[in-house]
Structures are given as C-alpha cells and as structure tokens.
XYZ file of C-alpha atoms in Angstrom:
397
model
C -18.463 0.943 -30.592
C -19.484 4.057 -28.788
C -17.655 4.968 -25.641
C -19.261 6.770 -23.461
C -18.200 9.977 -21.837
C -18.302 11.766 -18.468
C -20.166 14.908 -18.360
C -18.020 15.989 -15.833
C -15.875 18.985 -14.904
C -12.898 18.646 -17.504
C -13.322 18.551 -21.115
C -15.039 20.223 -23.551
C -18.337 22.303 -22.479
C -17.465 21.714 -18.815
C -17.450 25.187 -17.930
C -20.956 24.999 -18.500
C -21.948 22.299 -16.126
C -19.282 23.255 -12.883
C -20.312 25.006 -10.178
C -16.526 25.859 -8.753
C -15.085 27.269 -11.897
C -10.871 27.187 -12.332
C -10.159 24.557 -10.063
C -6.699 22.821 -10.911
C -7.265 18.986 -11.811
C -6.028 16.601 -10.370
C -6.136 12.645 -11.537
C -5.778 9.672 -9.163
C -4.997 6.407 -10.977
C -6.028 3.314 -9.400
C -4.704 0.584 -11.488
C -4.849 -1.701 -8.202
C -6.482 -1.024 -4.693
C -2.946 -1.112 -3.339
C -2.161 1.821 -5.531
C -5.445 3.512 -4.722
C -5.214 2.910 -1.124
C -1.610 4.646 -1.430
C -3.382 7.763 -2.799
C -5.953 7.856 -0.611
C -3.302 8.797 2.177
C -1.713 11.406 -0.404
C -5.609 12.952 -1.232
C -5.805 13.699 2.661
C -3.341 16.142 2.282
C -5.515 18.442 0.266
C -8.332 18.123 1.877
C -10.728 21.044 2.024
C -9.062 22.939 -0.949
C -11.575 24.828 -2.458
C -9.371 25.502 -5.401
C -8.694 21.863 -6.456
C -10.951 19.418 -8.420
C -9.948 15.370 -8.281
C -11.415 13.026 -10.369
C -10.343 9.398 -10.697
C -9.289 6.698 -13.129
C -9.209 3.178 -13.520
C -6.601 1.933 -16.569
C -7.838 -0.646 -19.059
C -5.344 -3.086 -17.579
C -5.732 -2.212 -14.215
C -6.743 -5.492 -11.323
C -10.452 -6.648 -10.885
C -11.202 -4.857 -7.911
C -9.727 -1.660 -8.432
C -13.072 0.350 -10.505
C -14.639 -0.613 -7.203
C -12.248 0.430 -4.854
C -12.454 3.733 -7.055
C -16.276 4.300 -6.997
C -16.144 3.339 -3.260
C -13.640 6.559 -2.311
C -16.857 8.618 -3.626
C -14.864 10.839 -6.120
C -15.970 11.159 -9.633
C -14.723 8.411 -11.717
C -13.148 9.356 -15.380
C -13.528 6.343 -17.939
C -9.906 5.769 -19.329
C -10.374 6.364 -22.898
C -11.239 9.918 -21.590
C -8.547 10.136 -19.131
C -5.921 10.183 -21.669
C -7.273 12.554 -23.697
C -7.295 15.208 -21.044
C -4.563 17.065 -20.192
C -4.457 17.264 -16.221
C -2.617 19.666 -14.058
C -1.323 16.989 -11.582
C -1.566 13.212 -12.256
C -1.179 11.212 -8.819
C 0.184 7.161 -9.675
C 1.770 4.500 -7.279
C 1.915 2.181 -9.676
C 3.533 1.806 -13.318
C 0.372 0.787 -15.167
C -0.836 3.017 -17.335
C 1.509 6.338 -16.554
C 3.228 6.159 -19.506
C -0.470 6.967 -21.469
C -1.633 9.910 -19.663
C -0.794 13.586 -19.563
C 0.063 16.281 -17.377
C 2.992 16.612 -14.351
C 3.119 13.438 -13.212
C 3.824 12.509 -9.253
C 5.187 8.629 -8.589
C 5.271 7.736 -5.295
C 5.662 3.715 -3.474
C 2.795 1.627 -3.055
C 4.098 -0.455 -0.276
C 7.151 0.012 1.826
C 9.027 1.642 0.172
C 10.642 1.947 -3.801
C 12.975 -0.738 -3.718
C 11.803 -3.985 -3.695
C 11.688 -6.842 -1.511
C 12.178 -9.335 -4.588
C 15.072 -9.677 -6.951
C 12.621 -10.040 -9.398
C 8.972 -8.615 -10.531
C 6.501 -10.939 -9.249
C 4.984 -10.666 -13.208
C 8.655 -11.249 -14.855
C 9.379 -14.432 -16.855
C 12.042 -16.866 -15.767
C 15.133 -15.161 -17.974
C 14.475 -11.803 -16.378
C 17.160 -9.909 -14.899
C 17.148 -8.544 -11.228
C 15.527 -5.772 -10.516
C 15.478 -3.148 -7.664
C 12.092 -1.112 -8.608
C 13.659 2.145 -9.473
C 14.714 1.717 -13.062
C 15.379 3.303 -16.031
C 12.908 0.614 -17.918
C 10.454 1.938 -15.197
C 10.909 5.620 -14.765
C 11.061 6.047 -18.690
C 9.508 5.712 -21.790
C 11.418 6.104 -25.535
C 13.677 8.017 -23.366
C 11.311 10.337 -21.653
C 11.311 11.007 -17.880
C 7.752 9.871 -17.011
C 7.475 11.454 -13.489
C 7.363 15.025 -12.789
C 8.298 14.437 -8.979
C 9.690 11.124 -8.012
C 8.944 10.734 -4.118
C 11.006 8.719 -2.123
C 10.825 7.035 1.283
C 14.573 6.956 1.991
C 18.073 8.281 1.540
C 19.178 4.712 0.476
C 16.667 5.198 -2.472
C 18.575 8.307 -3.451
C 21.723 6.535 -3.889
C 20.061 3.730 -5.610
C 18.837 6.267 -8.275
C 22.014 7.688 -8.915
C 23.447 4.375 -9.899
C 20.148 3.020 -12.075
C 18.595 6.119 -13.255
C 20.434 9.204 -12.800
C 18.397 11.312 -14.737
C 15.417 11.050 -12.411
C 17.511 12.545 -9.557
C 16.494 16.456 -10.333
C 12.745 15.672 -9.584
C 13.211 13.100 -6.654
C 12.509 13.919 -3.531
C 12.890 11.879 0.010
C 9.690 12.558 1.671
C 9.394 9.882 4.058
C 6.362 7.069 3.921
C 3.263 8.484 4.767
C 1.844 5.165 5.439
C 4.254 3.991 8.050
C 3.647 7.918 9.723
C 0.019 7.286 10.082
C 0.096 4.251 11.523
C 2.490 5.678 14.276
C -0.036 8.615 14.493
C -3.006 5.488 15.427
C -1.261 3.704 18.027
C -2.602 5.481 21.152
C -6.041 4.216 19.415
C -5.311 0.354 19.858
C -7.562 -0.179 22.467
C -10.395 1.430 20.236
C -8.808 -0.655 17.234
C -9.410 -3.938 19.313
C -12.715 -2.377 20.249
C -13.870 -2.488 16.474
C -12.718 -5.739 16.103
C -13.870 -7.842 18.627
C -11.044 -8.185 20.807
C -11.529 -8.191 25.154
C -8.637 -6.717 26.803
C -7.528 -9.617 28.535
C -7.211 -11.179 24.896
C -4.018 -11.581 22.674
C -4.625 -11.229 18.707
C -2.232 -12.962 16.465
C -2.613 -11.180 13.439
C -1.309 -13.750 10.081
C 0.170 -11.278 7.272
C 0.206 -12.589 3.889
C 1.493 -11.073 0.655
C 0.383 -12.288 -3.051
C 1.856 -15.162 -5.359
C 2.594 -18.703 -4.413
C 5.617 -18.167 -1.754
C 3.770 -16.325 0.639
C 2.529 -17.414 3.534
C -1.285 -17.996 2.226
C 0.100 -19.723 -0.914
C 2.522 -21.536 1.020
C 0.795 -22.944 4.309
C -2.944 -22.939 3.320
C -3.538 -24.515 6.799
C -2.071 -22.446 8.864
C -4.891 -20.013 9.362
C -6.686 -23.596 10.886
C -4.350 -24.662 13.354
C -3.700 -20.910 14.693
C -7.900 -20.540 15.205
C -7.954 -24.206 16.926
C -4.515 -22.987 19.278
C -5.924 -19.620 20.072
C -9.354 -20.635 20.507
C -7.935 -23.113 23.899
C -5.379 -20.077 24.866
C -8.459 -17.707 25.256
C -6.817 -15.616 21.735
C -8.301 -14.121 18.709
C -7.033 -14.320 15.261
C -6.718 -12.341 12.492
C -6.208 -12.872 8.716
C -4.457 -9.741 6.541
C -4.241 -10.633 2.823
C -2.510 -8.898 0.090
C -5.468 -7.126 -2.276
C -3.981 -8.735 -5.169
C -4.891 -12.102 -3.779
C -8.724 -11.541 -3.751
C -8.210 -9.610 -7.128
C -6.927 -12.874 -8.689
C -8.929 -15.498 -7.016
C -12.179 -13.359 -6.294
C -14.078 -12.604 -3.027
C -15.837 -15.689 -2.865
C -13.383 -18.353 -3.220
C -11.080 -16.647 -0.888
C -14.372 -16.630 1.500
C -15.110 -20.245 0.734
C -11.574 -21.604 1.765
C -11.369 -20.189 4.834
C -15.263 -20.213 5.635
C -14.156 -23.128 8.384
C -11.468 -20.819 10.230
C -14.611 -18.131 9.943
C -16.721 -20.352 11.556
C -14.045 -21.167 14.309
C -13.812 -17.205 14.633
C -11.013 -16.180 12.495
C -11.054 -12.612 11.847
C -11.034 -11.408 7.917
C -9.869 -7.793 7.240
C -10.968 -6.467 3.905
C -8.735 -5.616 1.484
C -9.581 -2.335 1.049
C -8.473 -0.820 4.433
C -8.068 -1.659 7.541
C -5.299 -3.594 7.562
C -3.074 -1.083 9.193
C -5.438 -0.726 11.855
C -5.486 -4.759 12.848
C -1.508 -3.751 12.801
C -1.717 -1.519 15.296
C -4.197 -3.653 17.239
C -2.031 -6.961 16.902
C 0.112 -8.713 20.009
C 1.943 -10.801 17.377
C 2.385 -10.790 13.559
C 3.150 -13.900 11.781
C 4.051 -12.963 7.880
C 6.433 -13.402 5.049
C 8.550 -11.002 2.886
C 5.283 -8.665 2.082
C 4.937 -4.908 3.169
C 2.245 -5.364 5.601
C 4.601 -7.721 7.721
C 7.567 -4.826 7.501
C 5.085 -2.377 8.273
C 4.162 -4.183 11.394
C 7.684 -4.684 12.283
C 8.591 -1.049 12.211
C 5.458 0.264 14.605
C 6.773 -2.460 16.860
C 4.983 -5.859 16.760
C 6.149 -8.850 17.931
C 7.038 -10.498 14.157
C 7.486 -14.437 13.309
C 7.978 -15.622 9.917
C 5.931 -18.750 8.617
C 7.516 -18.384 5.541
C 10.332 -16.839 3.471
C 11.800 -17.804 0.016
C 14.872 -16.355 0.911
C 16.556 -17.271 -2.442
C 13.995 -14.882 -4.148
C 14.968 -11.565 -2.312
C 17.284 -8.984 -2.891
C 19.660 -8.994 -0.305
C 19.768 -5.684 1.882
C 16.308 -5.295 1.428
C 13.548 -4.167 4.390
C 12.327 -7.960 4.264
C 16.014 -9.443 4.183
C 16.714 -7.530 7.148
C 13.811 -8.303 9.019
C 14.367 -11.817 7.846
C 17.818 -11.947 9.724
C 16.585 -10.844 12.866
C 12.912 -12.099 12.892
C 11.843 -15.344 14.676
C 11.083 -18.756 12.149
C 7.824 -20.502 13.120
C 8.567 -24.328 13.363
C 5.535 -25.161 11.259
C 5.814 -29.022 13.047
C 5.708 -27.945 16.204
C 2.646 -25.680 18.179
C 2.473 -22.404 17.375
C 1.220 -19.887 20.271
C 4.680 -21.318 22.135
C 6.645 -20.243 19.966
C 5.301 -16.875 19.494
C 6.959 -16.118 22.754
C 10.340 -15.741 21.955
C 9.431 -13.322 18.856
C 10.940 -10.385 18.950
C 10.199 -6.369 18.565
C 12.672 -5.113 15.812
C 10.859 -1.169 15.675
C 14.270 1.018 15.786
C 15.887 -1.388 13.312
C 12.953 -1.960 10.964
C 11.832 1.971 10.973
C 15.007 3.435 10.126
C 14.751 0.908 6.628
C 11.675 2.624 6.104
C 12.163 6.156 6.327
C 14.644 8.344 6.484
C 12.441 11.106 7.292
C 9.908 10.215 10.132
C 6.729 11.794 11.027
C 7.627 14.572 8.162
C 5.635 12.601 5.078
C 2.406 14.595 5.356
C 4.381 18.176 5.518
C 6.951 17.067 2.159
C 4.720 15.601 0.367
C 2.085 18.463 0.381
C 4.590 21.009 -0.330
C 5.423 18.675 -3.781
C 1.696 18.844 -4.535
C 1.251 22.199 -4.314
C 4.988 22.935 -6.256
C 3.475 20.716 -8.945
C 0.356 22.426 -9.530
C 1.924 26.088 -9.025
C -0.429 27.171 -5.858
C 0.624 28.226 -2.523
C -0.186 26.347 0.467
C -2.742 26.535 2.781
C -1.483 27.918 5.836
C -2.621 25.610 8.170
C 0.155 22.844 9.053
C -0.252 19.763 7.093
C -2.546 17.322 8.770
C -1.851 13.599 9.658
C -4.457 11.606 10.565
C -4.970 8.228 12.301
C -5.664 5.269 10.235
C -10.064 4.485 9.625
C -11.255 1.865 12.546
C -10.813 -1.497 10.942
C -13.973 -3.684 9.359
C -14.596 -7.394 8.688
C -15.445 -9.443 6.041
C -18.677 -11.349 6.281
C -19.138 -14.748 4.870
C-alpha cells in the first residue's frame, strides 16, 4: 500500500521547498490530547524563535481524538511512518506511546500532576500486574537503553523515587516544577473574565464536577450525579459545570457522551471540551467535586473548595497527591443533598501545592533552559514567558 508522505520541511529535497533554511526540528508527539495539551504549554516557551521548526505527530496507536487535537494546534502534522524515519533534533513526549520508535534527544515530561501516579496500578494493566509508581525502569527504557534525553520532573520527591527505581535516569533528570499548575496560578486574577466566558453572574456560585477516566471515577461511578447537582443548583440560584477526562470522550465518542447528559444540558449544565479549558473553569469554580484524577488535585492546589464523590481508595498508592488530598478532603454523602454539604469543604492550597511542585512559579524559566541545552542554542534573552490559561469554551449539543 502506498503511504503517503509530507512534502514538508524535513526529509529528503526539503531544502528545496523551505523558506527559513537551518532551523533545528523539533517533534511534538500527541499520542493522546492529554499529552498534546501538556506540550502545548511546553511549545509556548519557544515561541517566536525564528531559528526553530516544529512539526507534529500522531503514533499509530495513539487515542481517537488525538490527530484532531493535532491538526487543531495549526502546526504541520508529520504522518508516523515518516516520523520515525527522520532523525529530529529534539523530540517533545508526555506520554510513553510510541517514544521508544522515534529518533533524536528525547525530552519526557508528566502529563498530569505530576510523574508518580495516583494509582498503584496502570489503568491499562491486567489483574496480576505489579504496583507501579510511573517512573520505571520498564518505562524509562528499552533493551536497556535510556529512552529520554532529559527526564523533567515536577518534584524533589520524584528525585528520590528515581534513585530507588531507575537510577540510571538520574544524570538527565531534572526538577523543573509543573508548568501546568504555574499557569493556572498566573490566570487567577482573570476569574471574573473566566466566569465571564462561561456564563456565570457574579452573584452566582459554580460547582464545577471533576471526573477522571475508567469505571471508578466519579462519571463512571455516579452517572446521576451531574442530574441532581443541575436540579439543586438550579433552586440555589448556581451554575454547574462538567470537566471530563479526554480519555473518556476518546473511548466513548463525542456523541454518546453528549447524548447522556443532553438532559443536564438542557437543565443548563455546563460542558467544557476536552481539549482546553478545563483549567480555566478551575480557576473560575466556587467548589470542585472530583475523585483521584489530576484535574481535581490541580484544583485543590490553586485553592478550591474540594469534595470527593468518589474515591476507590484501595486502588491508590498511598502517599500519593490524591491520597493526601483524600485524607483531608470533604466526602459527599451521595444520600443526602448536595449544595449543603458543599459548605463545610475545605481549601487545602499550601498542603496540596507543595505535593505538586517543588519548584513554584520557576517551570517556564527550567524548562526552557532544558530545551535550548537539548538542541545546543542559546537562549533568547528575553525572560521566559508564562502566560495565563485560553478563556474557557463549551460544548454544544
């Protein structure tokens, strides 16, 4: 079967069909749109750099959803049989999938909050597998080959992990912080404007719900919840808001996610794309209800009010960021109203932030100086930039 190529600017001939000539390349892989959103953050840092070229990849294996989320960021996307037979001068991956196939200094950095994971277990694993904190020699290597070229961690903890599980990594790790939980910080003096773009009066509360992928989280686990928090808010005068994991309308699709909650739509739920703007609702949000998933931690650690709806506590690794928060964090009584209850959640910022990062507000500054170390050019001058989240967007049914 032919496959078809990308005249683009890599490859052979392409110095016959650029315009900027001896650009370094860089590669984004966007196996999943959590992955790609992750990069996205990373890609602002180099923004404006006449002398580098990105171009984009989806994996063979990668989620339905992610060649879209790809195309949609407007870069120029590389078909993956082509990818891998390019060497690139930087490859940029928050994910595992497909790293081990592609060449050039590699740069691995979280997708969510931070390295270590909230389960004692991958979400994919079988029933035998063993526990698992998410850095790994099983994941960090291949045939016993050091896949990334600079490991970038969130937190010292993480360091100390590594030395225990894959010691070899150490040498290229670095703790840069989480540039995801910085940026959010960096958009709170826009939640007015956030509540703006979504609706919200400023006499109204939002209760944002928070759900992470697979069947223990709060959308697997209390498919009416969404329901009974529309019909309470709706009396209080409140507004509601529904943040689901990406990997839940990868697996189910856009529209039978739409179609079972096209009621709570039509009762004026709120539906945040996957894509982005989820961090923006965040930062807009009076109360969070979630479960063990990022987003929840994340809203935890800019200082939301957070209740739990659910949390298969049996299924986490103990000292994680969502066992912490989980032994702190108010549990909804699911038989009882819920807007009452909201009222004795707490805010758990100072505790929940210092899981996250160990180096706040400095994410934007290491991680650009790793770029540019990994593709051998000097900074630009100008300080590296951090900018507030996009204003948030809904999804129409």
């Amino acid at each position: 079967m032919y496959e078809r190529w990308v005249r683009g600017p890599i490859g052979h001939g392409s110095e016959t069909r650029v315009t900027r000539a001896g650009c370094r390349t860089v590669l984004v892989m966007v196996p999943t749109v959590t992955a790609g959103a992750r990069l996205a953050d990373v890609l602002t840092l180099v923004r404006g750099d006449q002398r580098i070229q990105t171009v984009y990849t989806v994996p063979d294996d990668a989620w339905p959803g992610a060649s879209d989320f790809a195309s949609a960021c407007g870069g120029l996307v590389i078909p993956w049989h082509q990818a891998v037979n390019h060497r690139f001068d930087l490859v940029l991956a928050a994910s595992q999938i497909g790293v081990d196939r592609v060449n050039g200094r590699i740069m691995v950095l979280p997708h969510g909050a931070g390295n270590l994971m909230s389960r004692k277990y991958f979400a994919l694993a079988g029933s035998t597998a063993a526990p698992h904190t998410g850095l790994a020699r099983e994941t960090l290597t291949r045939q016993g080959r050091l896949i990334p070229a600079a490991l970038a961690l969130t937190h010292d903890n993480e360091t100390r992990v590594l030395r225990r599980t894959c010691p070899e990594a150490l040498p290229v790790a670095v703790v840069a912080g989480d540039i995801c939980y910085d940026r959010m910080i960096a958009s709170v003096p826009k939640y007015a404007e956030y509540r703006r773009a979504l609706g919200i009066d400023a006499d109204q509360k939002l209760i944002t719900v928070s759900s992470t992928w697979s069947t223990d989280s709060v959308f697997g686990q209390q498919p009416e919840l969404c329901h009974r928090l529309v019909q309470e808010a709706s009396a209080a005068g409140s507004r509601v808001a529904l943040v689901l994991h990406p990997n839940v309308w990868a697996a189910h699709g856009r529209w039978q996610v739409s179609s079972w909650l096209a009621d709570c739509v039509d009762d004026g739920l709120l539906i945040v794309p996957p894509e982005e703007g989820w961090r923006a609702t965040m930062v807009a949000s009076d109360y969070v209800i979630g479960d063990y998933g990022s987003t929840t931690q994340y809203a935890a650690a800019i200082g939301k009010r957070v209740a739990l709806a659910t949390f298969p506590r049996n299924k986490i690794r103990s000292g994680s960021i969502a066992d912490r928060l989980a032994s702190s964090a108010l549990r909804l009584d699911l038989r009882h109203p819920l807007l009452p209850q909201l009222g004795q959640a707490r805010k758990h910022k100072r505790r929940i932030a210092a899981q996250v990062t160990s180096r706040p507000g400095q994410a934007a500054t290491i991680l650009r100086r790793m770029i540019y170390q990994s593709i051998e050019l000097p900074e630009p001058e100008h300080q590296a930039k951090l900018f507030p989240v996009p204003l948030p967007s809904l999804v129409t049914t």
